[in-house]
Short mmCIF file of C-alpha atoms and ligand atoms in Angstrom, two decimals:
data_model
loop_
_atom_site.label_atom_id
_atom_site.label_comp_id
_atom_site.label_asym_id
_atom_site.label_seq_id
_atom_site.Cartn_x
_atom_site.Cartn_y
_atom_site.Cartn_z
CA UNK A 1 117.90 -43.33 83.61
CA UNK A 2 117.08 -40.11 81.27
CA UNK A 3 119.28 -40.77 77.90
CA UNK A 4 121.45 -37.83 77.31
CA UNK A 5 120.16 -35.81 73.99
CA UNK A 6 122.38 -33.21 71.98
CA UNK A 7 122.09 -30.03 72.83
CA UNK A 8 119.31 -27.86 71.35
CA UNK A 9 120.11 -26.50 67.79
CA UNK A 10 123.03 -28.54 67.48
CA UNK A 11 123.14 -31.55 65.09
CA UNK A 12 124.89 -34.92 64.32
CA UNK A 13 125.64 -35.51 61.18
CA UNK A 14 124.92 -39.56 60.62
CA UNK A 15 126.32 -41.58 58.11
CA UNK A 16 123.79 -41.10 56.20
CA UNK A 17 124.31 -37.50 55.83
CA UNK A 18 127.64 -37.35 55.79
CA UNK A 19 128.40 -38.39 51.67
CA UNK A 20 126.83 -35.04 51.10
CA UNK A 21 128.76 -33.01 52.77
CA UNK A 22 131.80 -34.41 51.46
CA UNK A 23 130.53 -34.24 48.01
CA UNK A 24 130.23 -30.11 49.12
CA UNK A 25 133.59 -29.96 50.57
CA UNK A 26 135.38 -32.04 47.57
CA UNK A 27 133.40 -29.25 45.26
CA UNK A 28 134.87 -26.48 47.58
CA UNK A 29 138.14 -28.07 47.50
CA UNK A 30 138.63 -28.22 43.68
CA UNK A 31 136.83 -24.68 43.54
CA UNK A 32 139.41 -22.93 45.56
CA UNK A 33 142.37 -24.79 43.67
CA UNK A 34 141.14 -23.25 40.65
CA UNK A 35 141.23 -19.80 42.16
CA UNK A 36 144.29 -20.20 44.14
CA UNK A 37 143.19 -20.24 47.52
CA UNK A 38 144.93 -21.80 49.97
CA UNK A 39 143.17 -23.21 53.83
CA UNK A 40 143.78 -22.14 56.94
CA UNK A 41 142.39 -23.71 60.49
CA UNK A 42 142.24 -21.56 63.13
CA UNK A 43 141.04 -22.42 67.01
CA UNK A 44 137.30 -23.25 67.69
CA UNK A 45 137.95 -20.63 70.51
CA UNK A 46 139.05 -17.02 70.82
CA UNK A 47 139.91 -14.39 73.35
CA UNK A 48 136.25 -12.62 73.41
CA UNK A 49 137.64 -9.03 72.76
CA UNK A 50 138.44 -10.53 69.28
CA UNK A 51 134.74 -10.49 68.17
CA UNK A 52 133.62 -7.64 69.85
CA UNK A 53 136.52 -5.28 68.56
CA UNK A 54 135.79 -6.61 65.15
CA UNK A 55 132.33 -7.81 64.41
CA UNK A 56 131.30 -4.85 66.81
CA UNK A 57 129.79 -4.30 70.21
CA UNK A 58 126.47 -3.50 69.21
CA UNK A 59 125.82 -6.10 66.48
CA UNK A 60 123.28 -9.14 67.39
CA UNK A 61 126.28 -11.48 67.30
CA UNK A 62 128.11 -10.26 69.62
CA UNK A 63 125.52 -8.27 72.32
CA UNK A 64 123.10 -11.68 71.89
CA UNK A 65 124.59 -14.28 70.37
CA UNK A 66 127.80 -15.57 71.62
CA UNK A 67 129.27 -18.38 73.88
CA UNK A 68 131.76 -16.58 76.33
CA UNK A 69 132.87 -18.51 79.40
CA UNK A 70 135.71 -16.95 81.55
CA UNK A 71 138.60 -19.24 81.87
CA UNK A 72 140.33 -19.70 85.04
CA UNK A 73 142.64 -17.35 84.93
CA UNK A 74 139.53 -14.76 84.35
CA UNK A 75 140.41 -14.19 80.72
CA UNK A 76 136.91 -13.87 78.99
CA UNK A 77 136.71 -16.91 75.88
CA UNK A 78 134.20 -17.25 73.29
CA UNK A 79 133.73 -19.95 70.43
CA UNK A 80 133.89 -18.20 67.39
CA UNK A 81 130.64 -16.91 65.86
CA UNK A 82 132.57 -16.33 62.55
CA UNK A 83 135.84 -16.69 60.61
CA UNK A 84 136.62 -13.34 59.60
CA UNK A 85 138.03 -12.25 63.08
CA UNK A 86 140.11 -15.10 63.53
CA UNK A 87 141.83 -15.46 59.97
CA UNK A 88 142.42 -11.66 60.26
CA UNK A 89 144.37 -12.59 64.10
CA UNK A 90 146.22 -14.91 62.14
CA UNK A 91 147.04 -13.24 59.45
CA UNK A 92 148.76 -10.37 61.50
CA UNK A 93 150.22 -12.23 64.61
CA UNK A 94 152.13 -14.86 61.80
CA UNK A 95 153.02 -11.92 59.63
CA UNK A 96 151.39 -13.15 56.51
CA UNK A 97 152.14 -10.94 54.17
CA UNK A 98 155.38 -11.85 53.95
CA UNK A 99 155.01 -15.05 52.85
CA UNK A 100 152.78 -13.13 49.76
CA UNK A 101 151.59 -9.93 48.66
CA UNK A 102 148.44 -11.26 48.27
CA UNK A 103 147.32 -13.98 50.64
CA UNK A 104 144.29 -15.73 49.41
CA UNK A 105 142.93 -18.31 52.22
CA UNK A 106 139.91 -20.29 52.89
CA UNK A 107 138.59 -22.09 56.17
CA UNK A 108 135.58 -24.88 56.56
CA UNK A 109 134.37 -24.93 60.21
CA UNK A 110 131.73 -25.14 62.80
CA UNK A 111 130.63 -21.88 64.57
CA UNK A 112 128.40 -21.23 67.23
CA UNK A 113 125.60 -18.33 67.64
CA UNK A 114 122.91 -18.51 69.94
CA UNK A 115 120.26 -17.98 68.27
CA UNK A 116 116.21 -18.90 67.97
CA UNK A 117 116.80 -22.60 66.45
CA UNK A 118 114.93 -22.92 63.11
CA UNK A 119 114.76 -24.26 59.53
CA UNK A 120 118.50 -23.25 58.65
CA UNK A 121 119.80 -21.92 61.92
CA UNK A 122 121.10 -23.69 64.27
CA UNK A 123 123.37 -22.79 66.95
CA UNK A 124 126.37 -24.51 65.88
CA UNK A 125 126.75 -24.38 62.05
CA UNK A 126 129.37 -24.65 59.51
CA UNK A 127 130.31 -22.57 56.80
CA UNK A 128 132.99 -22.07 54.16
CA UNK A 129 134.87 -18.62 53.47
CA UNK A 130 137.41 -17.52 51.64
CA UNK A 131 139.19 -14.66 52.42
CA UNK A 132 141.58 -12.44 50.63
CA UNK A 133 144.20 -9.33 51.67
CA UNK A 134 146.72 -7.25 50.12
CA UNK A 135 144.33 -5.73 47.15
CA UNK A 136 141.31 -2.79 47.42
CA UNK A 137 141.25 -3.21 44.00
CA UNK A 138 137.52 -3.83 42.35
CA UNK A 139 138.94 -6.91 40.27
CA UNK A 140 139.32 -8.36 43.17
CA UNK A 141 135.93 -8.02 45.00
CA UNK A 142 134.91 -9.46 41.54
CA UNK A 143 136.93 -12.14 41.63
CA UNK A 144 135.68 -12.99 45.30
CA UNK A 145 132.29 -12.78 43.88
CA UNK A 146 133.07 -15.30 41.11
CA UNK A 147 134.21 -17.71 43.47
CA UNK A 148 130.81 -18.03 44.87
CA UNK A 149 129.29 -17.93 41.41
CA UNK A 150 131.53 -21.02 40.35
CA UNK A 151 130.47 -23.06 43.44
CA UNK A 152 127.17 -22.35 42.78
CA UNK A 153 127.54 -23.28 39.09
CA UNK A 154 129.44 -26.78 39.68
CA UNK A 155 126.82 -27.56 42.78
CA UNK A 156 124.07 -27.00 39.56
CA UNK A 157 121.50 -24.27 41.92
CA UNK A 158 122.85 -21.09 39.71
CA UNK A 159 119.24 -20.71 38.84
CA UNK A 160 118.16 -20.30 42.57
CA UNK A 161 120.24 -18.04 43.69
CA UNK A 162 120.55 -14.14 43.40
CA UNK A 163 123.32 -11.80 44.14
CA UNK A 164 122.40 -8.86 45.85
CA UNK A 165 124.89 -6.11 46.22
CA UNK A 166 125.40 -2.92 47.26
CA UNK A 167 128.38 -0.38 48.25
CA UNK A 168 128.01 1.05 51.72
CA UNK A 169 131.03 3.05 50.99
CA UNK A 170 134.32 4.80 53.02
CA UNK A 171 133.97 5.51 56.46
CA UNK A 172 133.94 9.42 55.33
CA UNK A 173 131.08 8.28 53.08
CA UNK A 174 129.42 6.71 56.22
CA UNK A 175 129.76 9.40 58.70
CA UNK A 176 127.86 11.64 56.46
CA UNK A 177 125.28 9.29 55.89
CA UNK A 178 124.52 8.18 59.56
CA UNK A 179 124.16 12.04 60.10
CA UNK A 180 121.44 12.75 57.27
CA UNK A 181 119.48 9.17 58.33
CA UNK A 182 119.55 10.06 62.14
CA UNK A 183 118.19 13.80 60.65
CA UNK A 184 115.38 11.49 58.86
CA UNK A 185 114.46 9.40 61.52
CA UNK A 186 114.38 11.77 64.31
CA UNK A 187 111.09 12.31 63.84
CA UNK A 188 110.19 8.82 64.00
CA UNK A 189 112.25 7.93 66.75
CA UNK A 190 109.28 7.29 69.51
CA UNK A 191 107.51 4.96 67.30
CA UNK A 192 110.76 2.91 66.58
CA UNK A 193 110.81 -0.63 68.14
CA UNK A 194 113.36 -1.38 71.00
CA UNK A 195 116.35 -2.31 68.51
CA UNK A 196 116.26 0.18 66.16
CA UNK A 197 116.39 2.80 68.98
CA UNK A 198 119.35 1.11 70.68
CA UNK A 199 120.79 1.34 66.51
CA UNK A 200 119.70 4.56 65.84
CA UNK A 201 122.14 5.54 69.27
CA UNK A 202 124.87 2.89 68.39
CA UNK A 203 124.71 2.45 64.66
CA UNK A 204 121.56 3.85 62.90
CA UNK A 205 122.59 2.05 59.56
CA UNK A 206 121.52 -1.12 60.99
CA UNK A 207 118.16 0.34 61.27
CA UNK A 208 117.89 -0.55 57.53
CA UNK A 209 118.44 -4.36 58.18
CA UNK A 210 114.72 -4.28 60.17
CA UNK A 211 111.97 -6.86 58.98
CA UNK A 212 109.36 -4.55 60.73
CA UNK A 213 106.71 -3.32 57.93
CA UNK A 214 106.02 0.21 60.12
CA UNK A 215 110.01 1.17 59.72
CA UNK A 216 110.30 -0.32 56.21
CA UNK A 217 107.20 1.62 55.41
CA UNK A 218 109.11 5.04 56.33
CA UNK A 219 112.34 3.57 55.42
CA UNK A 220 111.19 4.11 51.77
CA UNK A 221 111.72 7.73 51.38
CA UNK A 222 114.69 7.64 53.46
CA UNK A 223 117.97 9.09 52.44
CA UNK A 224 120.06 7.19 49.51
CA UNK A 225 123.39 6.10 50.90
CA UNK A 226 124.84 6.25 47.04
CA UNK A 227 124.03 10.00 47.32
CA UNK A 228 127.13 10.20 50.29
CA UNK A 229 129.53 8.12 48.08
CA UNK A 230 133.15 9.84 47.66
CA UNK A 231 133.99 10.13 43.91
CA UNK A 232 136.48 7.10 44.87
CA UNK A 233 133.06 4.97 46.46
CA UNK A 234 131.69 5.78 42.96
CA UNK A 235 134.10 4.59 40.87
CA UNK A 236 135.09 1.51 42.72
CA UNK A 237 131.25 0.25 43.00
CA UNK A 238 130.77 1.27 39.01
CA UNK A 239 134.09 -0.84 38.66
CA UNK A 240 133.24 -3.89 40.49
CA UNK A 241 129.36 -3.91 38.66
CA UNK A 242 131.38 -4.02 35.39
CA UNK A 243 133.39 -6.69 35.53
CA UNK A 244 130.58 -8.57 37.20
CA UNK A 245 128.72 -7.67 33.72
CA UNK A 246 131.90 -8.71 31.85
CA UNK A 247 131.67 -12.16 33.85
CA UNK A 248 128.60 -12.73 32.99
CA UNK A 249 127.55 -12.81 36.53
CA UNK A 250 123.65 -11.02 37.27
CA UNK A 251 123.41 -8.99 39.85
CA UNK A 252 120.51 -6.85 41.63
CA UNK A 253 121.60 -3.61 43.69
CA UNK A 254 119.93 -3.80 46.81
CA UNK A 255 120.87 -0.23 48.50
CA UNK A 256 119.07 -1.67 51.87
CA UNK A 257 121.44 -4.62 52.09
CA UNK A 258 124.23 -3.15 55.58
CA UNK A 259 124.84 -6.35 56.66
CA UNK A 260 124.94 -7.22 60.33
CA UNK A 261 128.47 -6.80 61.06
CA UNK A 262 130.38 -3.77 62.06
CA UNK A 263 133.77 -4.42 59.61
CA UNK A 264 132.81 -3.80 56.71
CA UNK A 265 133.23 -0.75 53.74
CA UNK A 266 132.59 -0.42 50.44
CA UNK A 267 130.91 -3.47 48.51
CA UNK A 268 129.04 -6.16 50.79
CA UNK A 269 126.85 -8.57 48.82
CA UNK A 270 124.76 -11.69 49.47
CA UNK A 271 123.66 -15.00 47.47
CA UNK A 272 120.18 -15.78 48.62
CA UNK A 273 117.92 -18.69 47.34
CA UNK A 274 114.19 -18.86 47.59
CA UNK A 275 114.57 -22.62 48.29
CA UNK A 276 115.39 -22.16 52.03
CA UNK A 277 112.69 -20.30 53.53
CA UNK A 278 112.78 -17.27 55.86
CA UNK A 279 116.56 -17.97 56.53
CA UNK A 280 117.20 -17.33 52.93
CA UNK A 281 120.78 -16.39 52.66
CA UNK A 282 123.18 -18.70 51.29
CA UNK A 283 126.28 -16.66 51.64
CA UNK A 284 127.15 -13.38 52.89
CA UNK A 285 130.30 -11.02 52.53
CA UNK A 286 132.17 -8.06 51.63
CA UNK A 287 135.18 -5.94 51.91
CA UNK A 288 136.43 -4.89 55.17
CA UNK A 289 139.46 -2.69 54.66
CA UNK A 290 140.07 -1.28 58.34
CA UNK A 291 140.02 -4.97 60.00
CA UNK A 292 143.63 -5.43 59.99
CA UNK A 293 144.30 -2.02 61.56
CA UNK A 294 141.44 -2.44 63.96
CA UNK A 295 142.98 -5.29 65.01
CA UNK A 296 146.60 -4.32 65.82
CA UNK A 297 147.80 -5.14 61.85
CA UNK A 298 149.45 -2.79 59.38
CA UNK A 299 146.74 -0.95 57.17
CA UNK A 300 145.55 -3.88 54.50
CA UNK A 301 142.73 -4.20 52.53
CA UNK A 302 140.51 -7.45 52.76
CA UNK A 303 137.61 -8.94 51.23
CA UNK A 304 135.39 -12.39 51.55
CA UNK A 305 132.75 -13.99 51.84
CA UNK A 306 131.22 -16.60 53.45
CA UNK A 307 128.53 -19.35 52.95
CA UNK A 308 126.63 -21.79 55.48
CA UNK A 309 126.60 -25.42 54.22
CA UNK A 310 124.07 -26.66 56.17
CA UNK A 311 122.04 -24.14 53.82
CA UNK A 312 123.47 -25.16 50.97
CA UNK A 313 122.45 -28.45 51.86
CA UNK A 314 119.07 -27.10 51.88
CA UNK A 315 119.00 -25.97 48.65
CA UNK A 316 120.87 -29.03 47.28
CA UNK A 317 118.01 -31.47 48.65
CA UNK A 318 114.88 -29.36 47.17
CA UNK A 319 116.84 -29.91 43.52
CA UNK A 320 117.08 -34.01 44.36
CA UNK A 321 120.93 -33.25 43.95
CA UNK A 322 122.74 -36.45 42.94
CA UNK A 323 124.57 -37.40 45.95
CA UNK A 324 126.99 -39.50 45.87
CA UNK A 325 127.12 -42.97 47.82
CA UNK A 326 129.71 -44.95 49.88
CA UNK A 327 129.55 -48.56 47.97
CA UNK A 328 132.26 -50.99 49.15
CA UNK A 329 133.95 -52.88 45.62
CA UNK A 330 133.72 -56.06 47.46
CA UNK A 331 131.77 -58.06 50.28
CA UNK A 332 133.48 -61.22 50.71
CA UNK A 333 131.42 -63.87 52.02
CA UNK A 334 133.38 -66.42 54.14
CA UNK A 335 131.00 -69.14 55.35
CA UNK A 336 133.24 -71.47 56.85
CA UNK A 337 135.20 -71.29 60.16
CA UNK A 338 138.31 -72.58 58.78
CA UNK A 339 138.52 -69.82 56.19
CA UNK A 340 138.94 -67.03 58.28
CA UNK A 341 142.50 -66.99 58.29
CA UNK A 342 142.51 -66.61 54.33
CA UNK A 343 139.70 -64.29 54.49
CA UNK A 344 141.65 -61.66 56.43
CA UNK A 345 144.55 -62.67 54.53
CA UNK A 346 143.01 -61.88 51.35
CA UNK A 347 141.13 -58.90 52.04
CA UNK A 348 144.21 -57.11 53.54
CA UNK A 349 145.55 -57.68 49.57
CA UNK A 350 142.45 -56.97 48.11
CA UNK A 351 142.49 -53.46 50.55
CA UNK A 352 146.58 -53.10 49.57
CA UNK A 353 144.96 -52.84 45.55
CA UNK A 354 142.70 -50.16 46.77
CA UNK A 355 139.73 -52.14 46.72
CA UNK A 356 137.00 -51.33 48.99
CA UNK A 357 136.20 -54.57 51.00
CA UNK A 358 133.79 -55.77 54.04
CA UNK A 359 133.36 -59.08 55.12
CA UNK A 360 131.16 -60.20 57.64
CA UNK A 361 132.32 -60.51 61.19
CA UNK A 362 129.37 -61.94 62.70
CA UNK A 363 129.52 -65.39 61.05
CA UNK A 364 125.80 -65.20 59.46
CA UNK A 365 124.67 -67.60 56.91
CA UNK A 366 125.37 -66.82 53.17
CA UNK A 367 121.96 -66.17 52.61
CA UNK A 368 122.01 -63.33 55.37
CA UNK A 369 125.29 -62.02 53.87
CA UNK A 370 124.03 -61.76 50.00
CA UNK A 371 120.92 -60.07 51.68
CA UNK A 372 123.54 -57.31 53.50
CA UNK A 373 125.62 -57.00 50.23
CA UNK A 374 122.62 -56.33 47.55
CA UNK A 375 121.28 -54.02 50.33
CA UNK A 376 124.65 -52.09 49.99
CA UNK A 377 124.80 -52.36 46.54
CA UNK A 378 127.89 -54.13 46.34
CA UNK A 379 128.70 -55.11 42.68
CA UNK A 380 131.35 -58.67 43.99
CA UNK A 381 130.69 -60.92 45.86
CA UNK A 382 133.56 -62.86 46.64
CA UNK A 383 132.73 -66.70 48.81
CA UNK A 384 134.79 -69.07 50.39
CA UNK A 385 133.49 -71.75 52.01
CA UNK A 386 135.14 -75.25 52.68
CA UNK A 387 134.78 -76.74 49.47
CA UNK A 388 137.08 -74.04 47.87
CA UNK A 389 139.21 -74.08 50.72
CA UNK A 390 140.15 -77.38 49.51
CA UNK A 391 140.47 -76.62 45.94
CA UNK A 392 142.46 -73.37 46.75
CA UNK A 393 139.61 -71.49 44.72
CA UNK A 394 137.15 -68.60 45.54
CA UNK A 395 133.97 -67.81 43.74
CA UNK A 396 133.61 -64.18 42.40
CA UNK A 397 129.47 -63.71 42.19
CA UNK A 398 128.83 -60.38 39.75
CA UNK A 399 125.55 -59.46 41.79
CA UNK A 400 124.28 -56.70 39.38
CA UNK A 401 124.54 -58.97 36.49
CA UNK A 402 123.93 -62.48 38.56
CA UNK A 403 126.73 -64.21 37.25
CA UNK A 404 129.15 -66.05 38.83
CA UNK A 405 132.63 -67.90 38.27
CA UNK A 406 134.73 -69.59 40.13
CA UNK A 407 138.57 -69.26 39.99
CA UNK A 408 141.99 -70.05 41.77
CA UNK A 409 142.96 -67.67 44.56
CA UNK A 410 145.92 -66.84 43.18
CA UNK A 411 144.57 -66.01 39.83
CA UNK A 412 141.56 -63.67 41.69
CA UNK A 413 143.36 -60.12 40.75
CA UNK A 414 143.15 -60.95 37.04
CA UNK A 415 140.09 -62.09 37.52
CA UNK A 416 138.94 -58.40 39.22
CA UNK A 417 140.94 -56.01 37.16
P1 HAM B 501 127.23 -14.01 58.03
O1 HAM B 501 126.29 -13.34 57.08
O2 HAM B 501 127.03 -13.78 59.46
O3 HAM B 501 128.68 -13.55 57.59
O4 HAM B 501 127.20 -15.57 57.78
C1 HAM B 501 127.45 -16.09 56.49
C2 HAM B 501 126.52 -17.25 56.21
O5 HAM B 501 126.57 -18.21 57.27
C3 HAM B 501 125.05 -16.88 56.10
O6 HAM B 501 124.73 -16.37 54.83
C4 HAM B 501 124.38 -18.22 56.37
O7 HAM B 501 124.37 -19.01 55.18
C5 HAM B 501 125.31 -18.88 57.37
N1 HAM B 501 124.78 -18.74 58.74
C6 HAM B 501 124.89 -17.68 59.57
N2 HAM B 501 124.30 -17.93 60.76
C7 HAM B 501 123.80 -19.17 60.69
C8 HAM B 501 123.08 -20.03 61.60
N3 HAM B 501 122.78 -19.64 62.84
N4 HAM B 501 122.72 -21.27 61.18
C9 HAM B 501 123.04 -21.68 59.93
N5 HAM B 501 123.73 -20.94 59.03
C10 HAM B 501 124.11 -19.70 59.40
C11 HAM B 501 129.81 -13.92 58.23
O8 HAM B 501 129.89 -14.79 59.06
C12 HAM B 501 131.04 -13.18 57.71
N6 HAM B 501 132.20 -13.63 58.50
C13 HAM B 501 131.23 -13.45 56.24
C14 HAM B 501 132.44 -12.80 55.65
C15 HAM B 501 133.59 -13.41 55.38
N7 HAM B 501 132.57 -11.52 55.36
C16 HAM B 501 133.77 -11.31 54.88
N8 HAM B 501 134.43 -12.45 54.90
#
């Protein structure tokens, strides 16, 4: 019989994988303590009008990407291709911003795109966000921005990365914008590839997001989208750029960078790292202050980010990152039949003082069980065998140092501590 195989672009994550991303996620943890943020979970799955009233019709996500299904009741489902939409859902249907001005929330989670599976894409992926609401204030894009920059700091690949940023302005700013680039690339339109004439119909800014070297070649003299910012657009960019200069954090404008989803306004920015290869982005964000009202909420600024850990990963591995391992304390060694009984009795109280313990439940010699402990790099060894059954003693073997000593069992905590 054919053995069943995952399903293409999806991954497990074996054992011995998954130290690292806990290592990530203990970072993340402490990183968003120190901010203030506080996690949400939301569903794996969403009603599909979620992402497409949100992220946006036209956008590859959610014409190309996504895994809809219609349920039985013919409601149209889709597992979510991002966070955003979701914690936004939540946000408004359990009337968040009552429990705080400012809510400031963050999410871990699989998502699932269906895209061209490559180094760094996969079709289900994970990433952490944070988001925050209740402030269009520049101090606090910064402040989103500095969250990234700390986790980047503590996870020691600050050198790899760059921020790119850029201000694609108020929706007035935009309209005005999408005008003069559609007057630009009019000309142009019948050598445009397929996409960026479906864009230049549904949303020509996109067309700035193409990898094509005929577009980016007449890209170059197209119109400036910093010459359409509001006097408001201005300031707030100039604001944000500051106190990213006062935070020490480098920056490169990148007037190019849209971003591929329909949400957001004003500052978007993105972390890439030339250690992952074409699918260089590490993290990608921005403000979005229409989402709530979009999606049925009172008007409330937002702004977020988020990153993909199986990239970070990436970038962790190329820089031999220290990973941490899963060493048990103890393996005890029982090589006698008869001393099973105080084997489990005194690993349960070894396990009750927070030692880590394994023992052997195959019965192998003590040969074969040294062997298994050195090749986990267990520090104790701890036999039993009959001889101390009968003195009531245990040995305690120090295998780094190869020592050992023998003592009474009811002496063997002082003996450990
Ligand atoms: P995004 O740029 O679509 O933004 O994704 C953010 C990050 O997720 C990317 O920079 C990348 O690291 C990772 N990522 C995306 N697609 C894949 C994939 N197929 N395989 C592996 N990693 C991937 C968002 O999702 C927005 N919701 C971010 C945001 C939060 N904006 C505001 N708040």
């Amino acid at each position: 019989m054919n053995q069943i195989q995952n399903i293409k672009g999806t991954h497990d994550i074996l054992p011995k994988d998954t130290k690292k991303w806990q290592d990530i996620e203990h970072i993340i943890y402490q990183t968003c303590r120190l901010f203030g943020f506080k996690e949400i979970r939301t569903p794996i799955f969403e009603k599909t009008n979620l992402f497409s009233r949100s992220v946006g019709e036209i956008t590859d996500i959610v014409s190309k990407e996504m895994y809809s299904w219609n349920d039985k009741d013919g409601t149209s489902l889709t597992l979510r291709p991002e966070l955003t939409a979701s914690i936004v859902r939540s946000y408004i249907q359990h009337n968040l911003k009552t429990h705080s001005t400012i809510q400031r929330l963050f999410y871990i989670g699989p998502l699932f795109r269906r895209e061209r599976p490559q180094k760094g894409r996969q079709r289900q992926f994970h990433q952490f966000g944070v988001e925050a609401f209740g402030s269009e204030n520049p101090e606090q894009d910064a402040e989103i921005i500095s969250i990234a920059w700390h986790l980047f700091s503590k996870l020691k690949i600050i050198e790899d990365v760059e921020l790119k940023i850029n201000s694609i302005g108020s929706s007035e700013c935009r309209e005005n914008y999408r005008e003069a680039l559609k007057d630009f690339i009019r000309p142009y339109f019948s050598s445009l590839s397929d996409t960026s004439k479906i864009r230049f119909k549904k949303n020509p800014l996109r067309i700035l997001d193409t990898k094509n070297t005929d577009e980016l070649n007449i890209l170059k003299s197209a119109p400036n989208i910093s010459n359409f910012y509001t006097e408001e657009d201005k300031t707030h960019f100039k604001t944000v750029l500051q106190f990213l200069q006062s935070m020490e954090i480098p920056y490169k404008i990148n007037q190019t960078l849209v971003r591929g989803l329909d949400y957001y306004t004003k500052t978007v920015f993105e972390f890439t790292s030339k250690t992952l290869g074409a699918q260089d982005a590490l993290l990608g964000g921005g403000r979005y202050d229409n989402l709530v009202e979009t999606l049925g909420g009172k008007p409330t600024p937002g702004i977020g980010f988020a990153a993909g850990i199986e990239r970070i990963i990436i970038a962790l591995e190329s820089k031999n990152y220290n990973f941490s391992k899963q060493i048990p304390d103890i393996y005890f060694i029982c090589i006698d039949e008869k001393a099973l009984e105080t084997t489990l009795s005194i690993t349960k109280k070894l396990r009750e003082n927070n030692f880590s313990v394994i023992f052997d439940p195959l019965r192998r010699s003590m040969k074969s069980q040294l062997r298994e402990a050195n090749k986990f790099g267990t520090k104790i060894a701890l036999i039993l065998g009959e001889h101390e059954m009968n003195t009531n003693s245990i040995i305690i073997k120090n295998l780094s140092k190869k020592t050992q000593k023998t003592c009474s069992q009811s002496e063997l905590f002082n003996f450990l501590y």
